[in-house]
Amino acid sequence: MNGFSFEILDRDRESSARAGLIRTRRGDIPTPYLVPVATLASVRALGSDDLASLGVTCALANTYHLHLKPGDELIRRLGGLHRFMGFSGPLFTDSGGFQAFSLGFGREHNIAKIGNIFPQELDPTPQKRGSPATDGEGESRMDQGKEQENARRENLTRITEKGISFKSPADGSWHFLDGKKSMQIQSNLGSDIIMAFDECTSPLSDYDYTRRAMYRTHEWAVESIHHHDRSQAIYGIIQGGWFEELRRISTDFVISQPFDGIAIGGSLGNSKQDMHQVLDWTVPRLDDRPRHLLGIGEIDDIFECVARGIDTFDCVSPTRIARRGSLLLSPQSGGSRQNKFRLNIKSARFKEDDLPVDPACSCPTCRRHSRAYLRHLYVSAELSYFRLATLHNLHFMLRLMESIRESIRAGSFMELKNKWLRNG
């Protein structure tokens, strides 16, 4: 009824990486794939014509934000999200449950999902897993390098077994979501792949809270299955934080349900090593349905998680860091784990640099413009910078995913992974 299917085409012999094809009513998605994020029905700084020229297969929009602005009912009356944003390919939508973290404990614990969700990656002071943050701990920096304020901010959520109430940061109004409401909003949006309603927990939430949140998510998953639009494919979301027992319980529950795909969400621990451990606990228990890792998309993470069997990802990082002056760089052009495969275009050393951002890149920006020009646009606050930088970073990630798929088919994925990550 929803035209959804998934086929595994190749498996890597040295890892759990696999190449496949997700088929939807609006087109196919080759996997592994990094899904560009179009939070408000737009990949910022780009138009739908740009997405088409880059070969973007699919995108992900935000249920909560579109419900608030411009309103899912309005989008439905205007023909649905595809027509509204002028995009004909498959669209994912999240459930709205991520805002339980970003407007809740993410604020209270002073942790930014975007920038870095792993407190130990930023704070050299060891933290006890599962313990609440104390004043001054869990300090996070956003990608632009500006410090977030250390003081805790107001928790804008009220969470009960029935659902989540959100206080809008814009006008202070309260909005309630539960499984039924989330499914109704996503149906109005008309996306092709939707997420069951869930509660995304903080890496600083303790075992007891994470356990309660997990069981709430399971109840909401059943509610989501019951109320979801049958023309849409639905993914269940595994929760459980950085607790092996809870991840095992949640994995077994989610795979027992008639979901079309499986997503792994919530807190992935205090470090990237913790995230790898969560996947090592979780993925071996999964069946062959497609696997989506929510909110992850750094280059090293892509390689490590594809090697552990993840099929699709979504993350705003490539486009967000572009707008803040960080342009992606391949290993042959100086990119490495140490510099996060990034070139800081703000640097004065690029003032007279006539090279393209990445001489190995074939994107429209690199074909036509120099580092000196991009730096000039950035320091001059020219709006054209945002489009050119975003075109580069998105093209870069799309081509990287293409090379990963090709390497799995050719039996050389681990060779490619080692080539990219050997310096870190």
Coordinates of C-alpha atoms in Angstrom, one line a residue:
M1 CA 0.0 0.0 0.0
N2 CA 2.9 2.4 0.8
G3 CA 5.1 1.1 -2.0
F4 CA 7.9 0.5 0.4
S5 CA 10.5 -2.2 0.3
F6 CA 14.2 -2.8 1.0
E7 CA 16.7 -5.1 -0.8
I8 CA 20.2 -5.8 0.3
L9 CA 22.4 -5.9 -2.8
D10 CA 25.9 -6.5 -1.4
R11 CA 27.5 -7.2 1.9
D12 CA 31.1 -6.4 2.9
R13 CA 33.2 -9.5 3.8
E14 CA 35.3 -7.7 6.4
S15 CA 32.6 -5.8 8.3
S16 CA 28.9 -5.5 8.7
A17 CA 28.6 -2.9 6.0
R18 CA 25.9 -3.5 3.4
A19 CA 24.7 -1.8 0.2
G20 CA 21.0 -1.8 -0.6
L21 CA 18.1 -0.1 -2.1
I22 CA 15.1 1.4 -0.3
R23 CA 12.1 1.6 -2.7
T24 CA 9.4 4.1 -2.0
R25 CA 6.3 5.4 -3.9
R26 CA 8.3 8.4 -5.0
G27 CA 11.6 6.8 -5.9
D28 CA 14.5 4.7 -4.7
I29 CA 17.2 5.5 -2.1
P30 CA 20.5 3.7 -2.6
T31 CA 22.1 2.8 0.7
P32 CA 24.3 3.7 2.6
Y33 CA 22.9 7.2 2.3
L34 CA 23.2 10.5 4.3
V35 CA 19.8 12.1 4.2
P36 CA 20.1 16.0 3.9
V37 CA 18.0 17.8 6.5
A38 CA 15.3 20.2 5.4
T39 CA 14.0 21.2 8.8
L40 CA 11.5 23.8 7.7
A41 CA 10.9 22.2 4.2
S42 CA 14.1 23.7 2.9
V43 CA 17.8 22.7 3.0
R44 CA 19.0 26.1 4.1
A45 CA 20.5 28.4 1.4
L46 CA 19.5 26.0 -1.4
G47 CA 16.5 25.7 -3.6
S48 CA 14.9 22.5 -4.9
D49 CA 16.6 23.1 -8.2
D50 CA 19.9 23.0 -6.4
L51 CA 19.0 19.7 -4.7
A52 CA 18.0 18.3 -8.1
S53 CA 21.3 19.4 -9.7
L54 CA 23.3 17.8 -6.9
G55 CA 21.4 14.6 -7.3
V56 CA 19.8 14.6 -3.9
T57 CA 17.6 11.5 -3.7
C58 CA 15.7 12.3 -0.5
A59 CA 15.5 14.7 2.4
L60 CA 14.2 14.9 6.0
A61 CA 11.9 17.5 7.4
N62 CA 11.0 18.3 11.0
T63 CA 7.5 17.5 12.2
Y64 CA 7.4 19.7 15.3
H65 CA 8.7 22.8 13.6
L66 CA 6.4 22.4 10.5
H67 CA 3.5 21.9 12.9
L68 CA 4.2 25.3 14.5
K69 CA 5.2 27.1 11.3
P70 CA 3.5 27.3 8.8
G71 CA 1.2 24.5 10.1
D72 CA 0.7 21.0 8.9
E73 CA -2.9 21.7 8.0
L74 CA -1.9 24.5 5.8
I75 CA 0.7 22.3 4.1
R76 CA -2.0 19.6 3.6
R77 CA -4.4 22.2 2.0
L78 CA -1.6 23.3 -0.4
G79 CA -1.0 19.8 -1.7
G80 CA 1.4 18.2 0.9
L81 CA 5.1 18.7 1.7
H82 CA 6.4 17.6 -1.7
R83 CA 4.4 20.1 -3.6
F84 CA 4.9 22.8 -0.9
M85 CA 8.7 22.6 -1.2
G86 CA 8.9 21.6 -4.9
F87 CA 10.7 18.3 -4.2
S88 CA 9.6 15.2 -6.0
G89 CA 11.8 12.6 -4.3
P90 CA 11.1 10.6 -1.1
L91 CA 10.8 12.6 2.1
F92 CA 11.4 11.5 5.7
T93 CA 9.8 13.2 8.7
D94 CA 10.8 12.7 12.3
S95 CA 8.2 12.2 15.0
G96 CA 8.7 15.4 17.0
G97 CA 10.1 13.3 19.9
F98 CA 13.6 14.8 19.4
Q99 CA 12.3 18.1 20.8
A100 CA 11.7 16.3 24.1
F101 CA 15.5 16.5 24.3
S102 CA 16.3 19.7 22.5
L103 CA 13.7 21.8 24.4
G104 CA 13.9 19.7 27.5
F105 CA 17.0 18.1 29.1
G106 CA 19.2 19.4 26.2
R107 CA 18.6 22.9 27.6
E108 CA 18.6 21.9 31.3
H109 CA 21.8 19.8 30.9
N110 CA 23.3 22.4 28.5
I111 CA 24.0 19.9 25.8
A112 CA 23.7 20.7 22.1
K113 CA 22.6 17.9 19.8
I114 CA 23.9 19.9 16.9
G115 CA 27.6 20.6 17.4
N116 CA 28.3 17.6 19.7
I117 CA 26.1 15.3 21.5
F118 CA 28.9 13.6 23.3
P119 CA 29.9 15.4 26.5
Q120 CA 33.2 13.6 26.9
E121 CA 34.3 14.7 23.4
L122 CA 34.3 18.3 24.7
D123 CA 34.8 18.2 28.4
P124 CA 38.1 16.7 29.5
T125 CA 36.8 16.2 33.1
P126 CA 35.5 12.6 33.4
Q127 CA 31.8 12.4 34.1
K128 CA 30.0 9.5 35.7
R129 CA 27.7 7.9 33.2
G130 CA 24.1 8.3 33.9
S131 CA 24.6 11.1 36.5
P132 CA 22.8 14.4 36.2
A133 CA 24.9 17.4 35.1
T134 CA 26.1 19.8 37.8
D135 CA 26.7 23.5 37.3
G136 CA 29.6 24.0 34.9
E137 CA 29.7 20.4 33.7
G138 CA 28.8 19.2 30.2
E139 CA 30.0 22.4 28.6
S140 CA 29.4 22.2 24.8
R141 CA 30.7 24.3 21.9
M142 CA 28.8 24.7 18.7
D143 CA 30.5 24.3 15.3
Q144 CA 31.1 28.0 14.9
G145 CA 33.3 27.9 17.9
K146 CA 31.2 30.1 20.1
E147 CA 30.8 29.0 23.7
Q148 CA 27.3 28.2 24.9
E149 CA 26.4 29.8 28.2
N150 CA 27.1 27.5 31.1
A151 CA 24.0 28.3 33.1
R152 CA 21.2 25.8 32.8
R153 CA 18.2 27.1 30.8
E154 CA 14.5 26.5 31.3
N155 CA 13.2 23.1 30.5
L156 CA 10.4 23.8 28.0
T157 CA 8.8 20.4 28.1
R158 CA 6.4 18.5 30.3
I159 CA 6.5 14.8 29.8
T160 CA 3.9 12.3 31.1
E161 CA 2.9 8.8 30.0
K162 CA 0.3 10.4 27.8
G163 CA 2.6 12.5 25.7
I164 CA 4.8 15.6 25.6
S165 CA 3.8 19.3 26.1
F166 CA 6.2 21.7 24.5
K167 CA 6.5 25.4 25.3
S168 CA 7.4 27.3 22.1
P169 CA 10.6 29.4 22.5
A170 CA 9.1 31.9 20.0
D171 CA 5.9 32.9 21.8
G172 CA 5.6 30.9 24.9
S173 CA 2.5 29.0 23.7
W174 CA 2.1 25.3 24.7
H175 CA 1.7 22.5 22.2
F176 CA 0.9 18.8 23.0
L177 CA 2.1 15.8 21.0
D178 CA 1.3 12.1 21.5
G179 CA 1.5 9.1 19.2
K180 CA -1.9 9.9 17.5
K181 CA -1.1 13.6 17.1
S182 CA 2.4 12.9 15.7
M183 CA 0.9 10.5 13.2
Q184 CA -1.8 13.0 12.2
I185 CA 0.8 15.7 11.6
Q186 CA 3.0 13.5 9.5
S187 CA 0.0 12.3 7.5
N188 CA -0.9 16.0 6.8
L189 CA 2.7 16.6 5.6
G190 CA 2.4 13.6 3.3
S191 CA 6.0 12.3 3.8
D192 CA 7.0 8.9 2.5
I193 CA 8.9 7.6 5.6
I194 CA 7.7 8.6 9.0
M195 CA 9.0 7.9 12.6
A196 CA 7.0 6.5 15.4
F197 CA 6.6 9.0 18.3
D198 CA 9.3 8.7 20.9
E199 CA 11.2 10.4 23.7
C200 CA 14.8 11.3 22.9
T201 CA 16.8 11.2 26.2
S202 CA 19.8 13.1 27.3
P203 CA 23.3 11.4 27.7
L204 CA 23.1 12.8 31.3
S205 CA 19.8 11.1 32.2
D206 CA 20.3 8.3 34.7
Y207 CA 19.2 4.6 34.4
D208 CA 15.8 5.0 36.1
Y209 CA 14.8 8.0 34.0
T210 CA 16.0 6.4 30.8
R211 CA 14.1 3.2 31.6
R212 CA 10.9 5.1 32.2
A213 CA 11.4 7.0 28.9
M214 CA 12.0 3.8 27.0
Y215 CA 8.8 2.2 28.2
R216 CA 6.9 5.3 27.3
T217 CA 8.4 5.2 23.9
H218 CA 7.3 1.6 23.5
E219 CA 3.7 2.5 24.4
W220 CA 3.8 5.4 22.0
A221 CA 5.2 3.1 19.3
V222 CA 2.2 0.8 19.6
E223 CA 0.0 3.9 19.5
S224 CA 1.8 5.2 16.4
I225 CA 1.4 1.9 14.6
H226 CA -2.3 2.0 15.3
H227 CA -2.9 5.5 14.1
H228 CA -0.3 5.9 11.3
D229 CA -1.4 6.6 7.7
R230 CA -1.1 3.3 5.9
S231 CA 0.2 5.1 2.7
Q232 CA 3.3 6.0 4.6
A233 CA 6.2 3.6 5.7
I234 CA 6.8 3.8 9.4
Y235 CA 10.1 3.2 11.3
G236 CA 10.2 2.3 15.0
I237 CA 12.8 3.9 17.2
I238 CA 15.1 2.0 19.5
Q239 CA 15.8 3.8 22.8
G240 CA 17.6 2.9 26.0
G241 CA 20.5 5.4 26.3
W242 CA 23.9 4.0 27.1
F243 CA 22.6 1.1 29.1
E244 CA 23.1 -2.4 27.6
E245 CA 20.1 -4.0 29.2
L246 CA 17.8 -1.2 28.1
R247 CA 19.1 -1.2 24.6
R248 CA 18.6 -5.0 24.4
I249 CA 15.0 -4.7 25.8
S250 CA 14.2 -1.8 23.4
T251 CA 15.7 -3.6 20.4
D252 CA 13.8 -6.8 21.0
F253 CA 10.6 -4.8 21.5
V254 CA 10.9 -2.7 18.3
I255 CA 11.8 -5.6 16.0
S256 CA 8.8 -7.5 17.3
Q257 CA 6.5 -4.8 15.9
P258 CA 5.3 -4.5 12.3
F259 CA 7.5 -1.5 11.4
D260 CA 8.8 -1.1 7.9
G261 CA 12.2 0.0 9.1
I262 CA 14.2 0.4 12.3
A263 CA 15.7 3.6 13.7
I264 CA 18.3 3.9 16.5
G265 CA 17.8 7.1 18.5
G266 CA 18.2 8.7 21.9
S267 CA 21.3 9.2 23.8
L268 CA 24.3 7.3 22.3
G269 CA 26.5 7.8 25.4
N270 CA 29.1 10.3 26.4
S271 CA 31.6 9.7 23.6
K272 CA 31.9 8.3 20.1
Q273 CA 33.3 5.1 21.6
D274 CA 30.1 4.8 23.6
M275 CA 28.1 5.2 20.4
H276 CA 30.1 2.4 18.8
Q277 CA 29.3 0.3 21.9
V278 CA 25.6 1.0 21.6
L279 CA 25.6 -0.1 18.0
D280 CA 27.5 -3.2 18.9
W281 CA 24.9 -4.1 21.5
T282 CA 22.0 -3.3 19.1
V283 CA 22.7 -4.1 15.4
P284 CA 23.5 -7.8 15.8
R285 CA 20.0 -8.3 17.2
L286 CA 18.3 -6.7 14.2
D287 CA 16.8 -8.4 11.2
D288 CA 17.2 -7.3 7.5
R289 CA 14.9 -4.3 7.6
P290 CA 16.5 -0.9 6.8
R291 CA 18.4 0.7 9.7
H292 CA 18.5 4.5 10.2
L293 CA 20.8 6.2 12.7
L294 CA 19.2 9.5 13.9
G295 CA 21.2 12.7 14.1
I296 CA 24.6 11.4 13.2
G297 CA 26.6 12.5 10.1
E298 CA 30.3 13.4 10.8
I299 CA 32.7 11.7 8.3
D300 CA 34.4 9.5 10.8
D301 CA 31.0 8.5 12.2
I302 CA 29.7 7.6 8.8
F303 CA 32.5 5.1 8.2
E304 CA 32.4 3.6 11.7
C305 CA 28.6 3.2 11.7
V306 CA 28.4 1.9 8.1
A307 CA 31.0 -0.7 9.1
R308 CA 28.6 -1.7 11.9
G309 CA 25.6 -2.1 9.5
I310 CA 23.8 1.2 9.4
D311 CA 22.0 2.0 6.1
T312 CA 20.9 5.6 6.4
F313 CA 21.7 8.7 8.5
D314 CA 20.4 12.2 8.9
C315 CA 22.4 15.2 10.2
V316 CA 22.4 18.9 9.7
S317 CA 26.1 19.2 10.3
P318 CA 27.4 19.3 6.7
T319 CA 25.1 22.2 5.8
R320 CA 25.3 24.0 9.2
I321 CA 29.1 24.0 9.4
A322 CA 29.2 25.3 5.8
R323 CA 27.2 28.4 6.8
R324 CA 29.7 28.9 9.7
G325 CA 32.8 28.8 7.6
S326 CA 33.9 25.2 7.7
L327 CA 34.2 23.6 4.3
L328 CA 34.8 19.9 3.8
L329 CA 38.2 18.6 2.6
S330 CA 39.2 15.2 1.3
P331 CA 42.3 13.3 2.5
Q332 CA 44.2 14.0 -0.8
S333 CA 43.6 17.8 -0.2
G334 CA 44.6 17.8 3.5
G335 CA 41.5 16.5 5.3
S336 CA 42.0 14.3 8.2
R337 CA 40.4 13.2 11.5
Q338 CA 42.6 15.7 13.3
N339 CA 41.0 18.7 11.4
K340 CA 37.6 16.9 11.1
F341 CA 38.1 17.0 7.3
R342 CA 37.4 20.7 7.4
L343 CA 39.0 23.9 6.1
N344 CA 38.3 27.1 8.0
I345 CA 37.6 29.5 5.2
K346 CA 37.7 32.5 7.7
S347 CA 41.5 32.1 8.1
A348 CA 43.5 35.0 6.8
R349 CA 45.9 32.5 5.1
F350 CA 43.3 32.0 2.3
K351 CA 43.1 35.7 1.5
E352 CA 45.2 35.3 -1.7
D353 CA 44.7 31.5 -2.2
D354 CA 43.7 30.9 -5.8
L355 CA 43.0 27.1 -5.3
P356 CA 39.5 25.8 -5.1
V357 CA 38.2 24.7 -1.7
D358 CA 39.2 21.1 -2.5
P359 CA 41.2 20.6 -5.7
A360 CA 39.8 17.0 -5.8
C361 CA 36.2 18.1 -5.7
S362 CA 34.0 18.6 -8.8
C363 CA 31.2 20.5 -7.2
P364 CA 29.9 23.8 -8.8
T365 CA 31.7 25.9 -6.2
C366 CA 35.1 24.2 -6.6
R367 CA 34.8 24.3 -10.4
R368 CA 34.2 28.0 -10.5
H369 CA 35.6 29.7 -7.4
S370 CA 38.7 30.1 -5.3
R371 CA 39.3 29.9 -1.6
A372 CA 40.1 33.6 -1.8
Y373 CA 36.8 34.4 -3.3
L374 CA 34.9 32.2 -0.7
R375 CA 36.8 33.9 2.1
H376 CA 36.0 37.3 0.7
L377 CA 32.3 36.5 0.5
Y378 CA 32.3 35.1 4.1
V379 CA 34.1 38.0 5.8
S380 CA 31.9 40.5 3.7
A381 CA 28.7 38.7 4.9
E382 CA 27.6 38.3 1.3
L383 CA 24.6 36.0 1.1
S384 CA 25.9 34.2 -1.9
Y385 CA 28.5 32.6 0.4
F386 CA 25.9 30.5 2.1
R387 CA 24.7 28.9 -1.1
L388 CA 28.2 28.3 -2.5
A389 CA 29.5 26.8 0.8
T390 CA 26.4 24.6 1.2
L391 CA 26.6 23.4 -2.4
H392 CA 30.2 22.3 -1.7
N393 CA 29.6 20.5 1.6
L394 CA 26.4 18.7 0.4
H395 CA 28.0 17.6 -2.9
F396 CA 31.1 16.4 -0.9
M397 CA 28.9 14.2 1.4
L398 CA 26.8 12.8 -1.5
R399 CA 29.9 11.8 -3.4
L400 CA 31.5 10.3 -0.3
M401 CA 28.4 8.2 0.3
E402 CA 28.5 7.1 -3.4
S403 CA 32.1 6.0 -3.0
I404 CA 31.2 4.1 0.1
R405 CA 28.4 2.2 -1.8
E406 CA 30.8 1.5 -4.7
S407 CA 33.5 0.2 -2.3
I408 CA 31.0 -2.2 -0.7
R409 CA 30.0 -3.5 -4.1
A410 CA 33.7 -3.9 -5.1
G411 CA 34.7 -5.5 -1.8
S412 CA 37.0 -2.7 -0.8
F413 CA 35.1 -0.8 1.9
M414 CA 37.6 -1.4 4.7
E415 CA 40.4 -0.2 2.4
L416 CA 38.4 3.0 1.7
K417 CA 37.7 3.4 5.4
N418 CA 41.3 3.0 6.3
K419 CA 42.3 5.5 3.7
W420 CA 40.1 8.2 5.2
L421 CA 40.6 7.5 8.9
R422 CA 44.2 6.3 9.0
N423 CA 45.5 9.6 10.5
G424 CA 43.4 9.4 13.6

